[in-house]
Amino acid sequence: KAGVTQTPRYLIKTRGQQVTLSCSPISGHRSVSWYQQTPGQGLQFLFEYFSETQRNKGNFPGRFSGRQFSNSRSEMNVSTLELGDSALYLCASSAHGLAGGTDTQYFGPGTRLTVL
Amino acid sequence: GENVEQHPSTLSVQEGDSAVIKCTYSDSASNYFPWYKQELGKGPQLIIDIRSNVGEKKDQRIAVTLNKTAKHFSLHITETQPEDSAVYFCAVGGGSQGNLIFGKGTKLSVKP
């Protein structure tokens, strides 16, 4: 099976712009979670989608949003970019739909976002 | 909310030695404990996980032990090899926050 894929792999934007990142889960996986990884804060949970519904959300401002499509592919959007949004954005998929962070998650390679 | 502490932040060992990384957590409801390895330029890769109904799990040179009473779990890597050099993350799931919470990571360097 192909792993989790994320596009694009690298992105450079300027402050105030918006960005959309895409994630394709492993075939058959219905849950997609998004994380932000920075050297200072580590891996922080953004949100989780299951069957096109946001099931859980982390402590991030409303500028961060996401959605999931009927084929389980997911996108996340960041509006009005700030310098502090520079990070590696990781997507993870899981197979069984177990809630509460108890399902085995498989990560993609991430999208490296740089905000200038 | 859940607090996950991981130690040490850096670890340097000689090839062939063992490496141990420890994590503690605060939410007694947590019941899922995975470990991930992240190499430069890649996403985290699951290497082993354990659920709270078992105390130890092994997979070749890698083992994880869990002490639910003390709320800590550890990753053990035996016979380390240079390709084990990476950043290792512990994580905790099943707690009240409803998602995986990650430790800050341990940078492991294995010297040939």
CSV table of C-alpha atoms in Angstrom, one decimal:
chain,number,residue,atom,x,y,z
A,1,LYS,CA,0.0,0.0,0.0
A,2,ALA,CA,1.2,3.5,-0.7
A,3,GLY,CA,1.8,5.6,2.4
A,4,VAL,CA,0.4,9.0,3.4
A,5,THR,CA,1.2,11.6,0.8
A,6,GLN,CA,1.3,15.3,1.3
A,7,THR,CA,1.5,18.1,-1.3
A,8,PRO,CA,3.3,20.3,-1.7
A,9,ARG,CA,6.4,19.3,0.1
A,10,TYR,CA,7.8,22.8,0.3
A,11,LEU,CA,6.1,26.2,0.3
A,12,ILE,CA,7.2,29.8,0.7
A,13,LYS,CA,4.7,32.5,1.4
A,14,THR,CA,4.7,36.0,2.7
A,15,ARG,CA,2.9,37.4,5.7
A,16,GLY,CA,-0.8,38.0,5.2
A,17,GLN,CA,-1.2,35.4,2.4
A,18,GLN,CA,-3.2,32.2,2.8
A,19,VAL,CA,-2.1,28.7,2.1
A,20,THR,CA,-3.8,25.3,1.5
A,21,LEU,CA,-2.0,22.0,2.2
A,22,SER,CA,-3.2,18.6,1.0
A,23,CYS,CA,-3.1,15.1,2.5
A,24,SER,CA,-4.0,11.8,0.9
A,25,PRO,CA,-4.3,9.0,3.6
A,26,ILE,CA,-3.4,5.4,3.2
A,27,SER,CA,-6.0,3.6,1.1
A,28,GLY,CA,-8.9,2.5,3.3
A,29,HIS,CA,-8.0,4.8,6.2
A,30,ARG,CA,-10.9,7.1,7.2
A,31,SER,CA,-9.3,9.3,9.9
A,32,VAL,CA,-6.9,12.1,9.2
A,33,SER,CA,-5.1,14.2,11.8
A,34,TRP,CA,-3.0,17.3,11.3
A,35,TYR,CA,0.0,18.4,13.4
A,36,GLN,CA,2.3,21.4,13.5
A,37,GLN,CA,6.0,20.7,14.2
A,38,THR,CA,8.4,23.4,15.3
A,39,PRO,CA,11.7,23.3,17.1
A,40,GLY,CA,10.4,25.2,20.0
A,41,GLN,CA,6.9,23.6,20.6
A,42,GLY,CA,7.5,20.1,19.1
A,43,LEU,CA,4.5,18.3,17.6
A,44,GLN,CA,1.2,19.9,18.4
A,45,PHE,CA,-2.2,18.6,17.4
A,46,LEU,CA,-4.2,20.8,15.1
A,47,PHE,CA,-7.4,18.8,14.3
A,48,GLU,CA,-8.7,15.4,13.4
A,49,TYR,CA,-11.3,14.5,10.7
A,50,PHE,CA,-13.3,11.2,10.5
A,51,SER,CA,-15.9,10.6,7.8
A,52,GLU,CA,-15.8,14.2,6.7
A,53,THR,CA,-16.5,15.5,10.2
A,54,GLN,CA,-14.1,17.3,12.5
A,55,ARG,CA,-13.9,15.1,15.5
A,56,ASN,CA,-11.4,17.0,17.6
A,57,LYS,CA,-9.5,20.3,17.5
A,58,GLY,CA,-6.4,21.5,19.2
A,59,ASN,CA,-5.6,24.9,20.7
A,60,PHE,CA,-4.9,26.9,17.5
A,61,PRO,CA,-6.5,30.2,16.4
A,62,GLY,CA,-9.4,30.2,13.9
A,63,ARG,CA,-7.0,31.1,11.1
A,64,PHE,CA,-6.3,27.4,11.0
A,65,SER,CA,-9.0,25.3,9.4
A,66,GLY,CA,-9.5,22.0,7.6
A,67,ARG,CA,-11.8,19.7,5.8
A,68,GLN,CA,-12.1,16.2,4.7
A,69,PHE,CA,-13.6,14.9,1.5
A,70,SER,CA,-15.7,11.9,0.8
A,71,ASN,CA,-12.6,10.0,-0.5
A,72,SER,CA,-10.9,10.7,2.9
A,73,ARG,CA,-8.5,13.2,1.4
A,74,SER,CA,-8.0,16.2,3.6
A,75,GLU,CA,-6.9,19.8,3.3
A,76,MET,CA,-5.9,22.3,5.8
A,77,ASN,CA,-5.9,26.1,5.3
A,78,VAL,CA,-4.1,28.8,7.1
A,79,SER,CA,-5.3,32.3,6.4
A,80,THR,CA,-3.5,35.6,7.1
A,81,LEU,CA,-0.2,34.0,7.5
A,82,GLU,CA,2.2,35.1,10.3
A,83,LEU,CA,5.9,34.6,10.7
A,84,GLY,CA,5.3,32.2,13.5
A,85,ASP,CA,3.3,29.9,11.2
A,86,SER,CA,6.6,28.7,9.7
A,87,ALA,CA,6.7,25.0,10.5
A,88,LEU,CA,6.5,21.5,9.2
A,89,TYR,CA,2.9,20.5,8.9
A,90,LEU,CA,2.3,16.8,9.2
A,91,CYS,CA,-0.7,14.7,8.3
A,92,ALA,CA,-1.3,11.3,9.8
A,93,SER,CA,-3.9,8.7,8.9
A,94,SER,CA,-5.4,5.8,10.9
A,95,ALA,CA,-7.5,2.9,9.8
A,96,HIS,CA,-10.0,2.0,12.5
A,97,GLY,CA,-11.6,5.2,13.4
A,98,LEU,CA,-10.9,4.8,17.1
A,99,ALA,CA,-11.4,8.1,18.9
A,100,GLY,CA,-9.3,9.7,21.5
A,101,GLY,CA,-5.9,9.3,20.0
A,102,THR,CA,-5.9,5.6,20.5
A,103,ASP,CA,-5.7,4.5,16.9
A,104,THR,CA,-2.4,3.8,15.3
A,105,GLN,CA,-1.4,6.8,13.3
A,106,TYR,CA,0.9,6.7,10.2
A,107,PHE,CA,2.5,10.0,9.2
A,108,GLY,CA,3.3,11.5,5.8
A,109,PRO,CA,6.5,13.3,5.0
A,110,GLY,CA,5.1,16.7,5.8
A,111,THR,CA,4.9,20.1,4.1
A,112,ARG,CA,7.6,22.6,5.1
A,113,LEU,CA,6.0,26.0,5.2
A,114,THR,CA,8.2,29.1,5.3
A,115,VAL,CA,6.5,32.5,5.9
A,116,LEU,CA,8.6,35.5,5.0
B,1,GLY,CA,-4.6,18.5,30.5
B,2,GLU,CA,-2.2,15.7,29.7
B,3,ASN,CA,1.5,16.5,30.2
B,4,VAL,CA,4.1,14.3,28.6
B,5,GLU,CA,7.8,14.6,29.7
B,6,GLN,CA,10.5,12.9,27.8
B,7,HIS,CA,14.1,12.4,28.9
B,8,PRO,CA,16.9,12.7,28.0
B,9,SER,CA,16.7,15.4,25.2
B,10,THR,CA,19.9,14.1,23.7
B,11,LEU,CA,21.6,10.7,24.0
B,12,SER,CA,24.9,9.6,22.6
B,13,VAL,CA,26.0,6.0,22.6
B,14,GLN,CA,28.6,3.8,21.1
B,15,GLU,CA,27.6,1.3,18.4
B,16,GLY,CA,26.5,-1.9,20.0
B,17,ASP,CA,25.5,-0.3,23.3
B,18,SER,CA,21.9,0.0,24.5
B,19,ALA,CA,19.9,3.1,24.6
B,20,VAL,CA,17.0,3.9,26.9
B,21,ILE,CA,14.5,6.8,26.6
B,22,LYS,CA,11.9,7.5,29.3
B,23,CYS,CA,8.6,9.3,29.2
B,24,THR,CA,6.2,10.2,32.0
B,25,TYR,CA,2.6,11.3,31.7
B,26,SER,CA,0.0,12.7,34.0
B,27,ASP,CA,-3.5,11.6,32.9
B,28,SER,CA,-4.3,8.2,34.4
B,29,ALA,CA,-7.0,7.6,31.8
B,30,SER,CA,-4.4,7.4,29.0
B,31,ASN,CA,-4.1,3.9,27.5
B,32,TYR,CA,-2.1,4.0,24.3
B,33,PHE,CA,1.6,4.7,24.1
B,34,PRO,CA,3.4,4.7,20.7
B,35,TRP,CA,7.0,5.5,19.9
B,36,TYR,CA,8.0,7.3,16.7
B,37,LYS,CA,11.4,7.7,15.0
B,38,GLN,CA,12.0,10.8,12.8
B,39,GLU,CA,14.9,11.0,10.5
B,40,LEU,CA,16.0,14.3,8.9
B,41,GLY,CA,13.6,15.5,6.3
B,42,LYS,CA,11.1,12.8,6.9
B,43,GLY,CA,7.8,12.4,8.9
B,44,PRO,CA,7.7,10.4,12.1
B,45,GLN,CA,7.7,6.6,11.6
B,46,LEU,CA,5.9,4.4,14.1
B,47,ILE,CA,8.4,1.9,15.5
B,48,ILE,CA,6.5,0.3,18.3
B,49,ASP,CA,3.4,0.9,20.4
B,50,ILE,CA,1.9,-0.6,23.6
B,51,ARG,CA,-1.6,-0.5,25.1
B,52,SER,CA,-2.3,-0.5,28.8
B,53,ASN,CA,-3.4,-4.1,29.0
B,54,VAL,CA,0.3,-5.2,28.6
B,55,GLY,CA,3.4,-4.3,30.5
B,56,GLU,CA,6.1,-5.0,27.8
B,57,LYS,CA,6.3,-5.5,24.1
B,58,LYS,CA,9.3,-6.5,22.0
B,59,ASP,CA,10.2,-6.3,18.3
B,60,GLN,CA,13.7,-7.5,17.5
B,61,ARG,CA,16.1,-5.0,19.0
B,62,ILE,CA,13.3,-2.6,20.2
B,63,ALA,CA,11.2,-3.0,23.4
B,64,VAL,CA,8.8,-0.8,25.3
B,65,THR,CA,7.9,-1.2,28.9
B,66,LEU,CA,4.9,0.4,30.6
B,67,ASN,CA,4.3,1.1,34.3
B,68,LYS,CA,0.7,2.4,34.6
B,69,THR,CA,0.9,2.8,38.3
B,70,ALA,CA,3.9,5.1,38.1
B,71,LYS,CA,2.7,6.6,34.8
B,72,HIS,CA,5.8,6.1,32.9
B,73,PHE,CA,7.0,4.1,29.9
B,74,SER,CA,10.4,3.5,28.3
B,75,LEU,CA,11.9,2.7,24.9
B,76,HIS,CA,14.8,0.3,24.9
B,77,ILE,CA,17.0,-0.2,21.9
B,78,THR,CA,19.7,-2.9,22.1
B,79,GLU,CA,22.8,-3.5,20.0
B,80,THR,CA,22.5,0.1,18.6
B,81,GLN,CA,23.6,0.7,15.0
B,82,PRO,CA,24.5,4.0,13.3
B,83,GLU,CA,21.2,3.9,11.4
B,84,ASP,CA,19.4,4.1,14.7
B,85,SER,CA,20.6,7.7,14.9
B,86,ALA,CA,17.4,9.9,14.7
B,87,VAL,CA,15.0,11.8,16.9
B,88,TYR,CA,12.6,9.6,18.9
B,89,PHE,CA,9.3,10.8,20.1
B,90,CYS,CA,7.0,9.2,22.7
B,91,ALA,CA,3.3,9.9,22.6
B,92,VAL,CA,0.3,9.3,24.8
B,93,GLY,CA,-3.3,8.7,23.7
B,94,GLY,CA,-6.7,7.9,25.2
B,95,GLY,CA,-6.7,10.6,27.8
B,96,SER,CA,-9.2,13.4,28.4
B,97,GLN,CA,-7.8,15.6,25.6
B,98,GLY,CA,-8.9,13.1,23.0
B,99,ASN,CA,-5.8,13.1,20.8
B,100,LEU,CA,-2.2,12.0,20.8
B,101,ILE,CA,0.1,14.2,23.0
B,102,PHE,CA,3.8,14.0,22.1
B,103,GLY,CA,6.9,14.3,24.1
B,104,LYS,CA,9.5,16.9,23.0
B,105,GLY,CA,11.8,14.3,21.5
B,106,THR,CA,15.2,12.7,22.1
B,107,LYS,CA,18.0,13.1,19.6
B,108,LEU,CA,19.9,9.8,19.6
B,109,SER,CA,23.4,9.6,18.1
B,110,VAL,CA,25.1,6.3,17.6
B,111,LYS,CA,28.8,6.6,17.1
B,112,PRO,CA,30.5,3.9,15.0
